[in-house]
C-alpha cells in the first residue's frame, strides 16, 4: 500500500540499505521506529556489513508485527547470518535509544503531537553515537500555497495512476485530516538542529514527500 500511495517510497527503502552499509558500526544498535511490515528494517539488515549489530523494529500494532515477523523470518531463511531483527510492540515515544549508529523514522513522526516530535528527536540524537545517522521521511507542506495546491493535486494524480479511485482518495484524505499533521521542510530542519544534529539535508523529494538525512 505504501509503495502505491507514497511517491518515491521504493527509492527511500533502497537508499536505507546503502546508508546502512556506510553508517552502521560494529557492535551498535539500529532502530526502525514505526516499522510497519519491516521494509526499512530489512533494508538495513541487507546493507549492514559489520558484525555484532542488531536491529530493533518498533510498532504499536500487534497485527502488523505478526505479519512483519513472517516477512522477516522468510528473509532470514534466505540470508542466514545477517544482523538479527528484534520486533517490539510499543509506543516509539517509550523506547530507549542506546548505542545507536542508525535510526529510521519512515513516515512516522508526522503522526505525533508537535511537542512529542521535539522530545523524540532529542532522545534519538542523544542515543546516537557520534557520527550516527537519522533517516527521517515525511509528508510535508510547501510554504507557497499555490505550489502546495499543485503538489497535492500531483500526489492525487499519482494515486489515480496506481489504481486508487476518487472515492478512496477522498476517504483517505478525510481519515488523515487532523491525524497526520505535515510541516514545512524548514521546520523539520530547524527541529533537527535544535535536537542536536550537526548536519541535515533533503536527499529525496517527490511532490510533497521528502526524506532527510541528519548526522549527529
Coordinates of C-alpha atoms in Angstrom, one line a residue:
X1 CA 0.0 0.0 0.0
X2 CA 2.8 2.4 0.9
X3 CA 4.5 1.8 -2.4
X4 CA 1.3 2.7 -4.2
X5 CA 0.4 5.8 -2.2
X6 CA 3.8 7.4 -1.4
X7 CA 5.8 8.6 -4.4
X8 CA 9.5 7.7 -4.0
X9 CA 8.9 5.1 -1.3
X10 CA 10.8 2.4 -3.1
X11 CA 13.8 4.8 -3.6
X12 CA 13.7 5.6 0.1
X13 CA 13.9 1.9 1.1
X14 CA 16.7 1.2 -1.4
X15 CA 18.7 4.2 0.0
X16 CA 18.3 3.0 3.6
X17 CA 20.2 -0.2 2.7
X18 CA 23.0 1.8 1.1
X19 CA 23.2 4.2 4.1
X20 CA 23.3 1.3 6.5
X21 CA 26.4 0.0 4.6
X22 CA 28.0 3.4 5.1
X23 CA 27.0 4.4 8.6
X24 CA 26.3 1.3 10.8
X25 CA 29.2 0.5 13.0
X26 CA 30.2 -2.9 14.5
X27 CA 28.6 -3.7 17.9
X28 CA 26.0 -1.0 17.6
X29 CA 22.2 -0.9 17.5
X30 CA 19.9 0.2 14.7
X31 CA 16.3 1.3 15.2
X32 CA 13.3 1.3 12.9
X33 CA 10.7 3.4 14.7
X34 CA 7.2 2.7 13.3
X35 CA 8.4 -0.3 11.4
X36 CA 5.1 -1.4 9.8
X37 CA 5.9 -4.5 7.8
X38 CA 9.6 -4.1 8.2
X39 CA 10.7 -2.8 4.9
X40 CA 13.2 -0.4 6.4
X41 CA 14.5 -3.0 8.9
X42 CA 15.1 -5.5 6.1
X43 CA 16.9 -2.8 4.0
X44 CA 19.2 -2.1 7.0
X45 CA 19.7 -5.8 7.5
X46 CA 20.7 -6.3 3.9
X47 CA 23.1 -3.3 3.9
X48 CA 24.9 -3.9 7.2
X49 CA 28.4 -5.2 6.5
X50 CA 29.9 -5.3 10.0
X51 CA 29.5 -7.8 12.9
X52 CA 27.6 -7.8 16.2
X53 CA 24.8 -5.4 15.2
X54 CA 21.1 -5.7 16.0
X55 CA 18.0 -4.0 14.6
X56 CA 15.1 -3.0 16.9
X57 CA 11.9 -2.7 14.9
X58 CA 9.1 -1.0 16.9
X59 CA 5.4 -0.6 16.2
X60 CA 2.2 -0.3 18.2
X61 CA 0.2 -2.7 16.1
X62 CA 0.3 -6.4 17.1
X63 CA -1.3 -7.5 13.8
X64 CA 1.3 -5.5 11.9
X65 CA 4.1 -7.0 13.9
X66 CA 2.8 -10.6 13.4
X67 CA 2.9 -10.2 9.7
X68 CA 6.2 -8.4 9.9
X69 CA 7.6 -11.4 11.8
X70 CA 6.6 -13.7 9.0
X71 CA 8.3 -11.5 6.4
X72 CA 11.5 -11.2 8.5
X73 CA 11.6 -14.9 9.0
X74 CA 11.4 -15.5 5.3
X75 CA 14.2 -13.0 4.6
X76 CA 16.4 -14.5 7.3
X77 CA 16.0 -18.0 5.9
X78 CA 17.2 -16.7 2.5
X79 CA 20.1 -14.8 4.1
X80 CA 21.4 -16.6 7.2
X81 CA 23.9 -14.8 9.3
X82 CA 22.5 -11.3 8.9
X83 CA 22.0 -8.9 11.8
X84 CA 19.0 -10.0 13.8
X85 CA 15.8 -8.0 13.8
X86 CA 14.1 -7.8 17.2
X87 CA 10.4 -6.9 17.0
X88 CA 9.0 -4.8 19.8
X89 CA 5.3 -3.9 20.4
X90 CA 5.5 -0.4 22.0
X91 CA 4.9 3.3 21.5
X92 CA 8.1 4.7 19.9
X93 CA 8.0 7.5 22.5
X94 CA 8.6 5.0 25.2
X95 CA 11.6 3.3 23.6
X96 CA 15.1 4.0 24.9
X97 CA 17.7 4.7 22.2
X98 CA 21.1 3.5 23.1
X99 CA 24.4 2.9 21.4
X100 CA 22.8 3.6 18.0
X101 CA 24.6 4.1 14.7
X102 CA 21.4 4.4 12.6
X103 CA 17.8 5.3 13.3
X104 CA 14.9 5.3 10.7
X105 CA 11.7 7.3 11.1
X106 CA 9.9 6.4 7.9
X107 CA 6.6 8.4 7.7
X108 CA 6.1 8.1 11.5
X109 CA 6.9 11.5 13.1
X110 CA 4.1 13.2 11.3
X111 CA 1.5 11.3 13.4
X112 CA 2.9 12.6 16.7
X113 CA 1.9 15.8 18.5
X114 CA 4.3 18.7 18.0
X115 CA 5.7 18.6 21.5
X116 CA 6.3 14.9 21.2
X117 CA 8.2 15.4 18.0
X118 CA 10.7 17.6 19.7
X119 CA 11.2 15.2 22.6
X120 CA 11.6 12.2 20.3
X121 CA 14.2 13.7 18.1
X122 CA 16.1 14.9 21.1
X123 CA 16.1 11.4 22.6
X124 CA 17.2 9.9 19.3
X125 CA 20.1 12.4 18.9
X126 CA 21.3 11.7 22.5
X127 CA 21.1 7.9 21.8
X128 CA 23.1 8.1 18.6
X129 CA 26.8 7.6 18.7
X130 CA 28.9 10.5 17.3
X131 CA 28.6 10.4 13.5
X132 CA 25.4 8.4 13.7
X133 CA 22.6 8.8 11.2
X134 CA 18.9 9.5 11.3
X135 CA 16.8 9.0 8.2
X136 CA 13.6 11.0 8.5
X137 CA 10.9 10.6 5.8
X138 CA 7.8 12.7 6.0
X139 CA 4.9 14.2 4.1
X140 CA 5.5 17.9 4.0
X141 CA 3.6 21.1 3.3
X142 CA 5.0 23.7 0.9
X143 CA 5.4 27.3 2.2
X144 CA 3.9 28.6 -1.0
X145 CA 0.1 27.9 -1.0
X146 CA -0.1 27.9 -4.8
X147 CA 2.7 25.3 -5.0
X148 CA 1.2 23.3 -2.2
X149 CA -2.1 23.0 -4.1
X150 CA -0.2 21.8 -7.2
X151 CA 1.8 19.3 -5.2
X152 CA -1.3 17.8 -3.5
X153 CA -3.0 17.5 -6.9
X154 CA 0.0 15.8 -8.4
X155 CA 0.0 13.4 -5.5
X156 CA -3.6 12.5 -6.1
X157 CA -2.9 12.0 -9.7
X158 CA -0.1 9.6 -8.7
X159 CA -2.6 7.7 -6.6
X160 CA -5.1 7.5 -9.5
X161 CA -2.3 6.1 -11.7
X162 CA -1.8 3.4 -9.1
X163 CA -5.5 2.4 -9.2
X164 CA -6.9 4.4 -6.3
X165 CA -10.4 5.5 -7.1
X166 CA -11.6 9.1 -6.5
X167 CA -13.7 7.8 -3.5
X168 CA -10.7 6.0 -2.0
X169 CA -8.6 9.2 -2.3
X170 CA -11.3 11.3 -0.7
X171 CA -11.9 8.9 2.2
X172 CA -8.1 8.6 2.8
X173 CA -7.8 12.3 2.9
X174 CA -10.7 12.7 5.4
X175 CA -9.3 9.9 7.6
X176 CA -5.9 11.6 7.9
X177 CA -7.2 15.1 8.5
X178 CA -6.1 16.3 11.9
X179 CA -4.3 13.0 12.4
X180 CA -1.4 13.4 10.0
X181 CA -0.1 16.9 10.5
X182 CA 2.6 17.8 8.0
X183 CA 5.2 20.6 8.4
X184 CA 7.5 22.5 6.1
X185 CA 11.0 21.3 5.3
X186 CA 12.5 24.3 7.1
X187 CA 10.5 23.4 10.2
X188 CA 11.9 19.9 10.2
X189 CA 15.5 21.0 9.7
X190 CA 15.2 23.6 12.4
X191 CA 13.9 20.9 14.8
X192 CA 16.7 18.6 13.9
X193 CA 19.3 21.4 14.6
X194 CA 17.6 22.2 17.9
X195 CA 17.7 18.5 18.8
X196 CA 21.5 18.5 18.4
X197 CA 22.1 17.2 14.9
X198 CA 25.1 18.9 13.4
X199 CA 24.1 18.3 9.7
X200 CA 20.9 17.7 7.8
X201 CA 19.9 17.6 4.1
X202 CA 17.0 16.6 2.0
X203 CA 18.3 13.8 -0.2
X204 CA 14.9 12.9 -1.9
X205 CA 11.8 14.9 -2.7
X206 CA 8.9 13.6 -4.8
X207 CA 5.9 16.0 -4.8
X208 CA 5.0 16.7 -1.1
X209 CA 7.1 13.7 0.3
X210 CA 10.7 14.1 1.4
X211 CA 13.4 12.1 3.0
X212 CA 16.0 13.9 5.1
X213 CA 19.4 12.6 6.3
X214 CA 20.6 14.0 9.7
X215 CA 24.0 13.3 11.3
X216 CA 24.8 13.7 15.0

